[in-house]
């Protein structure tokens, strides 16, 4: 079995940020905040976070914050809950959450998205049925529920939303196969929200575990839905869910490790979705994160619920 090309991956991640004229950099311009989270967290898991200039990163993140409190994917773009979580996660990586005026900008006392359409404070994006919109335009998705809950939990402000309604909405998206859709009646797709609210007791762990372990295909990789090709990113989404419901032993972990390692570009660095495809920072992060969940030697441990290194999560919740 191949080994993880740590130095090559570090070099690749750093090059993605520096070469702003590259194709990958140009097409990711609008979601650079997500890219920063993927790249920086991967560096931390690889033990190389000290390779970046912290002050430059923090300065850029704050320039992406809007008056509403939410963050955009890059300077000059619109704010969205997706980018807001990434910004908070990166600040957490560097132990810089104190740069945020949490009560004033990220969180408000309003709990109706429709009463707060001019803002992107997270609590203001919760709808009456407990779901969350991604921004002022109102798109609803259970992934936005995860993002909102994760972000507020990191900021120790989970009490600012109606958690009971949020959980109820997520449960309304449960399907007969044990999986959860993005909206009620939607096709089951891998995800993980209930753990952050202490609500895993609502889940049929055997049924959900069966659906999740069925995502492993012959190559060892995991897909996100039946009849789909395997993708390295599901080495995170599916695996983290299996770990949280204590059913990870239902898959062949060794074959999954081999699949991830086979997706590496061992010459230039980076990890792709499948072997021999083009690499990108998104799959590089989720490949490294998946290997971390699989206890691959030399990698820092990652928390399966918060998608942050365990030492970062412990610092947030237990340092005080």
PDB file of C-alpha atoms in Angstrom:
ATOM      1  CA  UNK A   1       0.000   0.000   0.000  1.00  0.00           C
ATOM      2  CA  UNK A   2       1.224   3.524  -0.833  1.00  0.00           C
ATOM      3  CA  UNK A   3       2.090   5.945   1.958  1.00  0.00           C
ATOM      4  CA  UNK A   4       0.666   9.413   2.550  1.00  0.00           C
ATOM      5  CA  UNK A   5       2.861  11.939   0.718  1.00  0.00           C
ATOM      6  CA  UNK A   6       2.771  14.501   3.528  1.00  0.00           C
ATOM      7  CA  UNK A   7       5.447  16.907   2.246  1.00  0.00           C
ATOM      8  CA  UNK A   8       3.987  16.900  -1.266  1.00  0.00           C
ATOM      9  CA  UNK A   9       0.509  17.665   0.043  1.00  0.00           C
ATOM     10  CA  UNK A  10       1.769  20.521   2.215  1.00  0.00           C
ATOM     11  CA  UNK A  11       3.600  21.998  -0.758  1.00  0.00           C
ATOM     12  CA  UNK A  12       0.481  21.644  -2.938  1.00  0.00           C
ATOM     13  CA  UNK A  13      -1.833  23.329  -0.396  1.00  0.00           C
ATOM     14  CA  UNK A  14       0.526  26.271   0.086  1.00  0.00           C
ATOM     15  CA  UNK A  15       0.931  26.652  -3.692  1.00  0.00           C
ATOM     16  CA  UNK A  16      -2.843  26.824  -4.242  1.00  0.00           C
ATOM     17  CA  UNK A  17      -3.052  29.944  -2.087  1.00  0.00           C
ATOM     18  CA  UNK A  18       0.049  31.615  -3.497  1.00  0.00           C
ATOM     19  CA  UNK A  19      -0.715  31.073  -7.188  1.00  0.00           C
ATOM     20  CA  UNK A  20      -3.818  33.229  -7.551  1.00  0.00           C
ATOM     21  CA  UNK A  21      -3.647  33.147 -11.364  1.00  0.00           C
ATOM     22  CA  UNK A  22      -4.031  29.367 -11.572  1.00  0.00           C
ATOM     23  CA  UNK A  23      -7.225  27.838 -12.939  1.00  0.00           C
ATOM     24  CA  UNK A  24      -8.069  26.288  -9.570  1.00  0.00           C
ATOM     25  CA  UNK A  25      -7.626  29.606  -7.783  1.00  0.00           C
ATOM     26  CA  UNK A  26      -9.748  31.539 -10.293  1.00  0.00           C
ATOM     27  CA  UNK A  27     -12.690  29.134 -10.244  1.00  0.00           C
ATOM     28  CA  UNK A  28     -12.602  29.074  -6.426  1.00  0.00           C
ATOM     29  CA  UNK A  29     -12.465  32.862  -6.033  1.00  0.00           C
ATOM     30  CA  UNK A  30     -16.059  33.099  -4.797  1.00  0.00           C
ATOM     31  CA  UNK A  31     -15.571  30.371  -2.166  1.00  0.00           C
ATOM     32  CA  UNK A  32     -12.039  31.101  -1.040  1.00  0.00           C
ATOM     33  CA  UNK A  33     -13.218  31.105   2.585  1.00  0.00           C
ATOM     34  CA  UNK A  34     -14.166  27.442   2.261  1.00  0.00           C
ATOM     35  CA  UNK A  35     -10.851  26.792   0.522  1.00  0.00           C
ATOM     36  CA  UNK A  36      -9.008  28.431   3.402  1.00  0.00           C
ATOM     37  CA  UNK A  37     -10.768  26.154   5.871  1.00  0.00           C
ATOM     38  CA  UNK A  38     -10.056  23.020   3.811  1.00  0.00           C
ATOM     39  CA  UNK A  39      -6.416  23.879   3.241  1.00  0.00           C
ATOM     40  CA  UNK A  40      -5.592  25.177   6.717  1.00  0.00           C
ATOM     41  CA  UNK A  41      -7.326  22.321   8.526  1.00  0.00           C
ATOM     42  CA  UNK A  42      -5.504  19.818   6.335  1.00  0.00           C
ATOM     43  CA  UNK A  43      -2.226  21.543   7.200  1.00  0.00           C
ATOM     44  CA  UNK A  44      -3.073  21.339  10.898  1.00  0.00           C
ATOM     45  CA  UNK A  45      -3.886  17.625  10.663  1.00  0.00           C
ATOM     46  CA  UNK A  46      -0.566  17.145   8.878  1.00  0.00           C
ATOM     47  CA  UNK A  47       1.201  19.072  11.642  1.00  0.00           C
ATOM     48  CA  UNK A  48       2.193  21.968   9.365  1.00  0.00           C
ATOM     49  CA  UNK A  49      -0.125  24.832  10.320  1.00  0.00           C
ATOM     50  CA  UNK A  50       2.911  26.918  11.266  1.00  0.00           C
ATOM     51  CA  UNK A  51       3.696  27.159   7.542  1.00  0.00           C
ATOM     52  CA  UNK A  52       1.235  30.050   7.117  1.00  0.00           C
ATOM     53  CA  UNK A  53       1.208  33.688   8.241  1.00  0.00           C
ATOM     54  CA  UNK A  54      -1.508  33.846  10.895  1.00  0.00           C
ATOM     55  CA  UNK A  55      -1.876  37.643  10.882  1.00  0.00           C
ATOM     56  CA  UNK A  56      -2.404  37.728   7.113  1.00  0.00           C
ATOM     57  CA  UNK A  57      -5.096  35.059   7.305  1.00  0.00           C
ATOM     58  CA  UNK A  58      -6.975  36.738  10.153  1.00  0.00           C
ATOM     59  CA  UNK A  59      -6.800  40.144   8.457  1.00  0.00           C
ATOM     60  CA  UNK A  60      -8.270  38.711   5.246  1.00  0.00           C
ATOM     61  CA  UNK A  61     -11.046  36.877   7.103  1.00  0.00           C
ATOM     62  CA  UNK A  62     -12.174  40.042   8.869  1.00  0.00           C
ATOM     63  CA  UNK A  63     -12.278  41.871   5.536  1.00  0.00           C
ATOM     64  CA  UNK A  64     -14.824  39.279   4.404  1.00  0.00           C
ATOM     65  CA  UNK A  65     -17.200  40.037   7.256  1.00  0.00           C
ATOM     66  CA  UNK A  66     -20.305  42.105   6.431  1.00  0.00           C
ATOM     67  CA  UNK A  67     -22.185  44.554   8.593  1.00  0.00           C
ATOM     68  CA  UNK A  68     -24.843  41.862   9.065  1.00  0.00           C
ATOM     69  CA  UNK A  69     -22.261  39.752  10.905  1.00  0.00           C
ATOM     70  CA  UNK A  70     -22.031  37.013   8.285  1.00  0.00           C
ATOM     71  CA  UNK A  71     -18.969  36.250   6.182  1.00  0.00           C
ATOM     72  CA  UNK A  72     -18.605  36.010   2.428  1.00  0.00           C
ATOM     73  CA  UNK A  73     -16.526  33.576   0.414  1.00  0.00           C
ATOM     74  CA  UNK A  74     -14.100  36.338  -0.469  1.00  0.00           C
ATOM     75  CA  UNK A  75     -13.787  40.111  -0.321  1.00  0.00           C
ATOM     76  CA  UNK A  76     -16.537  41.746  -2.385  1.00  0.00           C
ATOM     77  CA  UNK A  77     -18.878  38.751  -2.399  1.00  0.00           C
ATOM     78  CA  UNK A  78     -22.226  38.178  -0.657  1.00  0.00           C
ATOM     79  CA  UNK A  79     -22.362  36.617   2.815  1.00  0.00           C
ATOM     80  CA  UNK A  80     -23.669  33.079   3.316  1.00  0.00           C
ATOM     81  CA  UNK A  81     -23.931  30.680   6.225  1.00  0.00           C
ATOM     82  CA  UNK A  82     -21.520  28.295   4.444  1.00  0.00           C
ATOM     83  CA  UNK A  83     -18.712  30.817   4.493  1.00  0.00           C
ATOM     84  CA  UNK A  84     -19.580  32.016   7.977  1.00  0.00           C
ATOM     85  CA  UNK A  85     -18.928  28.570   9.451  1.00  0.00           C
ATOM     86  CA  UNK A  86     -15.636  28.268   7.561  1.00  0.00           C
ATOM     87  CA  UNK A  87     -14.539  31.656   8.898  1.00  0.00           C
ATOM     88  CA  UNK A  88     -15.390  30.649  12.473  1.00  0.00           C
ATOM     89  CA  UNK A  89     -13.608  27.295  12.043  1.00  0.00           C
ATOM     90  CA  UNK A  90     -10.428  28.952  10.768  1.00  0.00           C
ATOM     91  CA  UNK A  91     -10.477  31.442  13.631  1.00  0.00           C
ATOM     92  CA  UNK A  92     -10.881  28.493  15.999  1.00  0.00           C
ATOM     93  CA  UNK A  93      -7.856  26.772  14.423  1.00  0.00           C
ATOM     94  CA  UNK A  94      -5.709  29.787  15.282  1.00  0.00           C
ATOM     95  CA  UNK A  95      -7.340  30.329  18.695  1.00  0.00           C
ATOM     96  CA  UNK A  96      -8.580  33.714  17.496  1.00  0.00           C
ATOM     97  CA  UNK A  97     -12.322  33.521  18.178  1.00  0.00           C
ATOM     98  CA  UNK A  98     -11.852  36.515  20.463  1.00  0.00           C
ATOM     99  CA  UNK A  99     -11.589  38.818  17.429  1.00  0.00           C
ATOM    100  CA  UNK A 100     -15.336  38.356  16.940  1.00  0.00           C
ATOM    101  CA  UNK A 101     -17.957  40.484  18.649  1.00  0.00           C
ATOM    102  CA  UNK A 102     -20.230  37.464  18.936  1.00  0.00           C
ATOM    103  CA  UNK A 103     -23.295  39.062  20.536  1.00  0.00           C
ATOM    104  CA  UNK A 104     -23.249  42.005  18.181  1.00  0.00           C
ATOM    105  CA  UNK A 105     -22.491  40.389  14.838  1.00  0.00           C
ATOM    106  CA  UNK A 106     -22.731  36.620  14.565  1.00  0.00           C
ATOM    107  CA  UNK A 107     -25.690  36.111  16.879  1.00  0.00           C
ATOM    108  CA  UNK A 108     -28.883  38.083  17.392  1.00  0.00           C
ATOM    109  CA  UNK A 109     -31.940  37.478  19.516  1.00  0.00           C
ATOM    110  CA  UNK A 110     -34.172  37.220  16.447  1.00  0.00           C
ATOM    111  CA  UNK A 111     -35.298  33.676  15.549  1.00  0.00           C
ATOM    112  CA  UNK A 112     -37.204  34.336  12.328  1.00  0.00           C
ATOM    113  CA  UNK A 113     -35.398  34.534   9.023  1.00  0.00           C
ATOM    114  CA  UNK A 114     -38.235  36.550   7.536  1.00  0.00           C
ATOM    115  CA  UNK A 115     -37.945  39.229  10.196  1.00  0.00           C
ATOM    116  CA  UNK A 116     -34.248  39.537   9.531  1.00  0.00           C
ATOM    117  CA  UNK A 117     -33.899  39.323   5.728  1.00  0.00           C
ATOM    118  CA  UNK A 118     -31.468  42.219   5.589  1.00  0.00           C
ATOM    119  CA  UNK A 119     -29.021  40.431   7.879  1.00  0.00           C
ATOM    120  CA  UNK A 120     -27.049  37.211   7.986  1.00  0.00           C
ATOM    121  CA  UNK A 121     -26.796  36.666  11.693  1.00  0.00           C
ATOM    122  CA  UNK A 122     -27.097  32.923  12.188  1.00  0.00           C
ATOM    123  CA  UNK A 123     -30.014  32.870  14.593  1.00  0.00           C
ATOM    124  CA  UNK A 124     -31.950  35.091  12.228  1.00  0.00           C
ATOM    125  CA  UNK A 125     -31.784  32.372   9.578  1.00  0.00           C
ATOM    126  CA  UNK A 126     -33.880  29.868  11.524  1.00  0.00           C
ATOM    127  CA  UNK A 127     -37.334  29.459  10.035  1.00  0.00           C
ATOM    128  CA  UNK A 128     -40.590  28.889  11.878  1.00  0.00           C
ATOM    129  CA  UNK A 129     -40.489  25.126  11.193  1.00  0.00           C
ATOM    130  CA  UNK A 130     -37.019  24.854  12.732  1.00  0.00           C
ATOM    131  CA  UNK A 131     -35.119  24.632   9.444  1.00  0.00           C
ATOM    132  CA  UNK A 132     -32.355  27.042   8.436  1.00  0.00           C
ATOM    133  CA  UNK A 133     -31.935  29.135   5.321  1.00  0.00           C
ATOM    134  CA  UNK A 134     -28.479  29.654   3.862  1.00  0.00           C
ATOM    135  CA  UNK A 135     -28.866  33.387   3.324  1.00  0.00           C
ATOM    136  CA  UNK A 136     -31.455  36.120   2.862  1.00  0.00           C
ATOM    137  CA  UNK A 137     -32.818  34.434  -0.276  1.00  0.00           C
ATOM    138  CA  UNK A 138     -34.269  31.573   1.740  1.00  0.00           C
ATOM    139  CA  UNK A 139     -32.886  28.293   0.329  1.00  0.00           C
ATOM    140  CA  UNK A 140     -33.429  25.545   2.922  1.00  0.00           C
ATOM    141  CA  UNK A 141     -31.238  22.453   3.375  1.00  0.00           C
ATOM    142  CA  UNK A 142     -30.466  20.205   6.346  1.00  0.00           C
ATOM    143  CA  UNK A 143     -26.793  20.917   5.655  1.00  0.00           C
ATOM    144  CA  UNK A 144     -27.541  24.516   6.619  1.00  0.00           C
ATOM    145  CA  UNK A 145     -28.983  23.163   9.875  1.00  0.00           C
ATOM    146  CA  UNK A 146     -25.684  21.394  10.541  1.00  0.00           C
ATOM    147  CA  UNK A 147     -23.717  24.531   9.692  1.00  0.00           C
ATOM    148  CA  UNK A 148     -25.814  26.769  11.940  1.00  0.00           C
ATOM    149  CA  UNK A 149     -25.730  24.349  14.863  1.00  0.00           C
ATOM    150  CA  UNK A 150     -22.001  23.684  14.455  1.00  0.00           C
ATOM    151  CA  UNK A 151     -21.158  27.368  14.251  1.00  0.00           C
ATOM    152  CA  UNK A 152     -23.275  28.382  17.244  1.00  0.00           C
ATOM    153  CA  UNK A 153     -21.941  25.453  19.255  1.00  0.00           C
ATOM    154  CA  UNK A 154     -18.341  26.528  18.578  1.00  0.00           C
ATOM    155  CA  UNK A 155     -19.298  30.030  19.695  1.00  0.00           C
ATOM    156  CA  UNK A 156     -21.016  28.565  22.787  1.00  0.00           C
ATOM    157  CA  UNK A 157     -24.295  30.194  21.752  1.00  0.00           C
ATOM    158  CA  UNK A 158     -26.468  27.189  20.913  1.00  0.00           C
ATOM    159  CA  UNK A 159     -29.123  28.389  23.341  1.00  0.00           C
ATOM    160  CA  UNK A 160     -29.794  31.341  21.029  1.00  0.00           C
ATOM    161  CA  UNK A 161     -31.828  29.131  18.638  1.00  0.00           C
ATOM    162  CA  UNK A 162     -34.781  26.808  19.096  1.00  0.00           C
ATOM    163  CA  UNK A 163     -32.847  23.530  19.243  1.00  0.00           C
ATOM    164  CA  UNK A 164     -35.989  21.446  19.785  1.00  0.00           C
ATOM    165  CA  UNK A 165     -37.508  22.758  16.557  1.00  0.00           C
ATOM    166  CA  UNK A 166     -34.223  22.324  14.699  1.00  0.00           C
ATOM    167  CA  UNK A 167     -34.046  18.661  15.746  1.00  0.00           C
ATOM    168  CA  UNK A 168     -37.720  18.135  14.897  1.00  0.00           C
ATOM    169  CA  UNK A 169     -37.152  19.481  11.386  1.00  0.00           C
ATOM    170  CA  UNK A 170     -34.135  17.220  10.826  1.00  0.00           C
ATOM    171  CA  UNK A 171     -36.147  14.198  11.992  1.00  0.00           C
ATOM    172  CA  UNK A 172     -38.879  15.116   9.505  1.00  0.00           C
ATOM    173  CA  UNK A 173     -36.276  14.550   6.786  1.00  0.00           C
ATOM    174  CA  UNK A 174     -35.688  10.930   7.830  1.00  0.00           C
ATOM    175  CA  UNK A 175     -36.502   8.298   5.221  1.00  0.00           C
ATOM    176  CA  UNK A 176     -37.566   4.649   5.401  1.00  0.00           C
ATOM    177  CA  UNK A 177     -34.038   3.509   4.475  1.00  0.00           C
ATOM    178  CA  UNK A 178     -32.679   5.122   7.644  1.00  0.00           C
ATOM    179  CA  UNK A 179     -30.959   7.993   5.867  1.00  0.00           C
ATOM    180  CA  UNK A 180     -31.828  11.688   5.906  1.00  0.00           C
ATOM    181  CA  UNK A 181     -32.662  13.943   2.970  1.00  0.00           C
ATOM    182  CA  UNK A 182     -31.842  17.616   2.483  1.00  0.00           C
ATOM    183  CA  UNK A 183     -35.547  18.423   2.870  1.00  0.00           C
ATOM    184  CA  UNK A 184     -38.583  16.333   3.876  1.00  0.00           C
ATOM    185  CA  UNK A 185     -39.149  13.667   1.215  1.00  0.00           C
ATOM    186  CA  UNK A 186     -35.736  14.269  -0.358  1.00  0.00           C
ATOM    187  CA  UNK A 187     -33.398  11.424  -1.314  1.00  0.00           C
ATOM    188  CA  UNK A 188     -31.212  10.184   1.542  1.00  0.00           C
ATOM    189  CA  UNK A 189     -27.759  11.704   1.586  1.00  0.00           C
ATOM    190  CA  UNK A 190     -24.853  11.414   4.019  1.00  0.00           C
ATOM    191  CA  UNK A 191     -24.771  14.044   6.791  1.00  0.00           C
ATOM    192  CA  UNK A 192     -24.322  14.609  10.515  1.00  0.00           C
ATOM    193  CA  UNK A 193     -26.308  17.085  12.585  1.00  0.00           C
ATOM    194  CA  UNK A 194     -28.043  15.335  15.463  1.00  0.00           C
ATOM    195  CA  UNK A 195     -24.820  14.574  17.345  1.00  0.00           C
ATOM    196  CA  UNK A 196     -24.175  18.259  18.010  1.00  0.00           C
ATOM    197  CA  UNK A 197     -27.530  18.626  19.751  1.00  0.00           C
ATOM    198  CA  UNK A 198     -27.226  15.462  21.834  1.00  0.00           C
ATOM    199  CA  UNK A 199     -30.083  13.903  19.877  1.00  0.00           C
ATOM    200  CA  UNK A 200     -28.593  10.681  18.510  1.00  0.00           C
ATOM    201  CA  UNK A 201     -31.070   8.705  20.616  1.00  0.00           C
ATOM    202  CA  UNK A 202     -33.697   9.558  17.988  1.00  0.00           C
ATOM    203  CA  UNK A 203     -31.736   7.627  15.361  1.00  0.00           C
ATOM    204  CA  UNK A 204     -32.203   3.941  14.526  1.00  0.00           C
ATOM    205  CA  UNK A 205     -28.450   3.311  14.589  1.00  0.00           C
ATOM    206  CA  UNK A 206     -28.624  -0.137  13.017  1.00  0.00           C
ATOM    207  CA  UNK A 207     -30.827   1.006  10.139  1.00  0.00           C
ATOM    208  CA  UNK A 208     -28.794   4.173   9.524  1.00  0.00           C
ATOM    209  CA  UNK A 209     -25.573   2.215   9.948  1.00  0.00           C
ATOM    210  CA  UNK A 210     -26.736  -0.287   7.329  1.00  0.00           C
ATOM    211  CA  UNK A 211     -27.506   2.513   4.873  1.00  0.00           C
ATOM    212  CA  UNK A 212     -24.145   4.170   5.513  1.00  0.00           C
ATOM    213  CA  UNK A 213     -22.059   0.986   5.271  1.00  0.00           C
ATOM    214  CA  UNK A 214     -23.824   0.159   1.989  1.00  0.00           C
ATOM    215  CA  UNK A 215     -22.080   3.236   0.586  1.00  0.00           C
ATOM    216  CA  UNK A 216     -18.799   1.280   0.353  1.00  0.00           C
ATOM    217  CA  UNK A 217     -18.137  -0.079  -3.136  1.00  0.00           C
ATOM    218  CA  UNK A 218     -15.760  -2.766  -4.407  1.00  0.00           C
ATOM    219  CA  UNK A 219     -12.803  -0.371  -4.708  1.00  0.00           C
ATOM    220  CA  UNK A 220     -13.073   0.405  -0.999  1.00  0.00           C
ATOM    221  CA  UNK A 221     -14.255   3.950  -1.558  1.00  0.00           C
ATOM    222  CA  UNK A 222     -17.550   5.389  -0.335  1.00  0.00           C
ATOM    223  CA  UNK A 223     -20.333   7.083  -2.275  1.00  0.00           C
ATOM    224  CA  UNK A 224     -22.964   9.509  -1.004  1.00  0.00           C
ATOM    225  CA  UNK A 225     -26.025   7.812  -2.504  1.00  0.00           C
ATOM    226  CA  UNK A 226     -26.862   4.429  -4.029  1.00  0.00           C
ATOM    227  CA  UNK A 227     -25.608   3.778  -7.578  1.00  0.00           C
ATOM    228  CA  UNK A 228     -23.141   6.664  -7.452  1.00  0.00           C
ATOM    229  CA  UNK A 229     -19.387   6.498  -7.997  1.00  0.00           C
ATOM    230  CA  UNK A 230     -17.123   6.525  -4.943  1.00  0.00           C
ATOM    231  CA  UNK A 231     -15.674   9.883  -3.945  1.00  0.00           C
ATOM    232  CA  UNK A 232     -12.908  10.664  -1.467  1.00  0.00           C
ATOM    233  CA  UNK A 233     -15.030  13.362   0.184  1.00  0.00           C
ATOM    234  CA  UNK A 234     -17.392  10.697   1.515  1.00  0.00           C
ATOM    235  CA  UNK A 235     -14.435   9.251   3.374  1.00  0.00           C
ATOM    236  CA  UNK A 236     -15.403  12.085   5.704  1.00  0.00           C
ATOM    237  CA  UNK A 237     -19.178  12.430   5.414  1.00  0.00           C
ATOM    238  CA  UNK A 238     -20.035   8.730   5.679  1.00  0.00           C
ATOM    239  CA  UNK A 239     -17.184   7.732   7.970  1.00  0.00           C
ATOM    240  CA  UNK A 240     -17.807  10.483  10.521  1.00  0.00           C
ATOM    241  CA  UNK A 241     -21.466   9.473  10.763  1.00  0.00           C
ATOM    242  CA  UNK A 242     -20.547   5.796  11.216  1.00  0.00           C
ATOM    243  CA  UNK A 243     -18.130   6.731  13.998  1.00  0.00           C
ATOM    244  CA  UNK A 244     -20.726   8.800  15.840  1.00  0.00           C
ATOM    245  CA  UNK A 245     -23.264   5.971  15.813  1.00  0.00           C
ATOM    246  CA  UNK A 246     -20.575   3.384  16.666  1.00  0.00           C
ATOM    247  CA  UNK A 247     -20.955   1.371  13.455  1.00  0.00           C
ATOM    248  CA  UNK A 248     -17.605   2.099  11.763  1.00  0.00           C
ATOM    249  CA  UNK A 249     -16.605  -1.562  12.185  1.00  0.00           C
ATOM    250  CA  UNK A 250     -19.237  -2.420   9.575  1.00  0.00           C
ATOM    251  CA  UNK A 251     -16.997  -1.243   6.718  1.00  0.00           C
ATOM    252  CA  UNK A 252     -13.594  -2.437   5.478  1.00  0.00           C
ATOM    253  CA  UNK A 253     -11.377   0.316   6.848  1.00  0.00           C
ATOM    254  CA  UNK A 254      -8.186  -1.025   5.267  1.00  0.00           C
ATOM    255  CA  UNK A 255      -9.729  -0.943   1.786  1.00  0.00           C
ATOM    256  CA  UNK A 256     -10.907   2.617   2.388  1.00  0.00           C
ATOM    257  CA  UNK A 257      -7.399   3.703   3.429  1.00  0.00           C
ATOM    258  CA  UNK A 258      -6.022   2.167   0.231  1.00  0.00           C
ATOM    259  CA  UNK A 259      -8.675   3.951  -1.887  1.00  0.00           C
ATOM    260  CA  UNK A 260      -7.771   7.341  -0.394  1.00  0.00           C
ATOM    261  CA  UNK A 261      -4.036   6.789  -0.838  1.00  0.00           C
ATOM    262  CA  UNK A 262      -4.588   5.677  -4.435  1.00  0.00           C
ATOM    263  CA  UNK A 263      -6.199   9.081  -5.121  1.00  0.00           C
ATOM    264  CA  UNK A 264      -2.973  10.956  -4.304  1.00  0.00           C
ATOM    265  CA  UNK A 265      -0.795  12.759  -6.819  1.00  0.00           C
ATOM    266  CA  UNK A 266       2.452  11.492  -5.341  1.00  0.00           C
ATOM    267  CA  UNK A 267       4.568  13.695  -7.627  1.00  0.00           C
ATOM    268  CA  UNK A 268       2.913  17.091  -7.247  1.00  0.00           C
ATOM    269  CA  UNK A 269       0.762  16.627  -4.153  1.00  0.00           C
ATOM    270  CA  UNK A 270      -2.965  16.828  -3.629  1.00  0.00           C
ATOM    271  CA  UNK A 271      -5.754  14.253  -3.527  1.00  0.00           C
ATOM    272  CA  UNK A 272      -8.504  13.767  -6.114  1.00  0.00           C
ATOM    273  CA  UNK A 273     -12.052  12.408  -5.913  1.00  0.00           C
ATOM    274  CA  UNK A 274     -11.032   9.144  -7.575  1.00  0.00           C
ATOM    275  CA  UNK A 275      -7.727   7.612  -8.736  1.00  0.00           C
ATOM    276  CA  UNK A 276      -6.105   9.399 -11.701  1.00  0.00           C
ATOM    277  CA  UNK A 277      -8.477  12.392 -11.619  1.00  0.00           C
ATOM    278  CA  UNK A 278      -7.318  15.998 -11.144  1.00  0.00           C
ATOM    279  CA  UNK A 279      -6.559  16.957  -7.546  1.00  0.00           C
ATOM    280  CA  UNK A 280      -8.111  19.880  -5.666  1.00  0.00           C
ATOM    281  CA  UNK A 281      -7.882  21.307  -2.157  1.00  0.00           C
ATOM    282  CA  UNK A 282     -11.432  20.147  -1.281  1.00  0.00           C
ATOM    283  CA  UNK A 283     -10.667  16.461  -1.802  1.00  0.00           C
ATOM    284  CA  UNK A 284      -7.186  16.900  -0.349  1.00  0.00           C
ATOM    285  CA  UNK A 285      -8.716  18.044   2.931  1.00  0.00           C
ATOM    286  CA  UNK A 286     -11.418  15.377   3.084  1.00  0.00           C
ATOM    287  CA  UNK A 287      -8.929  12.692   2.117  1.00  0.00           C
ATOM    288  CA  UNK A 288      -6.606  13.707   4.943  1.00  0.00           C
ATOM    289  CA  UNK A 289      -9.568  14.090   7.326  1.00  0.00           C
ATOM    290  CA  UNK A 290     -10.820  10.628   6.405  1.00  0.00           C
ATOM    291  CA  UNK A 291      -7.392   9.134   7.051  1.00  0.00           C
ATOM    292  CA  UNK A 292      -7.350  10.917  10.407  1.00  0.00           C
ATOM    293  CA  UNK A 293     -10.684   9.307  11.323  1.00  0.00           C
ATOM    294  CA  UNK A 294      -9.121   5.976  10.332  1.00  0.00           C
ATOM    295  CA  UNK A 295      -6.233   6.623  12.762  1.00  0.00           C
ATOM    296  CA  UNK A 296      -3.639   6.852   9.996  1.00  0.00           C
ATOM    297  CA  UNK A 297      -0.147   7.147  11.546  1.00  0.00           C
ATOM    298  CA  UNK A 298       1.311  10.645  11.915  1.00  0.00           C
ATOM    299  CA  UNK A 299      -1.951  12.588  11.602  1.00  0.00           C
ATOM    300  CA  UNK A 300      -3.613  14.638  14.332  1.00  0.00           C
ATOM    301  CA  UNK A 301      -6.988  13.345  15.491  1.00  0.00           C
ATOM    302  CA  UNK A 302     -10.059  15.090  14.094  1.00  0.00           C
ATOM    303  CA  UNK A 303     -13.432  15.461  15.778  1.00  0.00           C
ATOM    304  CA  UNK A 304     -16.137  13.717  13.672  1.00  0.00           C
ATOM    305  CA  UNK A 305     -18.865  16.203  14.589  1.00  0.00           C
ATOM    306  CA  UNK A 306     -17.078  19.563  14.433  1.00  0.00           C
ATOM    307  CA  UNK A 307     -14.671  18.751  11.580  1.00  0.00           C
ATOM    308  CA  UNK A 308     -11.843  20.350  13.544  1.00  0.00           C
ATOM    309  CA  UNK A 309      -8.776  18.800  15.171  1.00  0.00           C
ATOM    310  CA  UNK A 310      -9.623  17.280  18.551  1.00  0.00           C
ATOM    311  CA  UNK A 311      -7.142  19.532  20.363  1.00  0.00           C
ATOM    312  CA  UNK A 312      -8.911  22.600  18.911  1.00  0.00           C
ATOM    313  CA  UNK A 313     -12.330  21.351  20.022  1.00  0.00           C
ATOM    314  CA  UNK A 314     -10.984  20.553  23.490  1.00  0.00           C
ATOM    315  CA  UNK A 315      -9.504  24.062  23.717  1.00  0.00           C
ATOM    316  CA  UNK A 316     -12.881  25.600  22.848  1.00  0.00           C
ATOM    317  CA  UNK A 317     -14.933  23.656  25.359  1.00  0.00           C
ATOM    318  CA  UNK A 318     -12.530  22.722  28.125  1.00  0.00           C
ATOM    319  CA  UNK A 319      -9.834  25.410  28.306  1.00  0.00           C
ATOM    320  CA  UNK A 320     -11.918  27.696  30.467  1.00  0.00           C
TER     321      UNK A 320
END
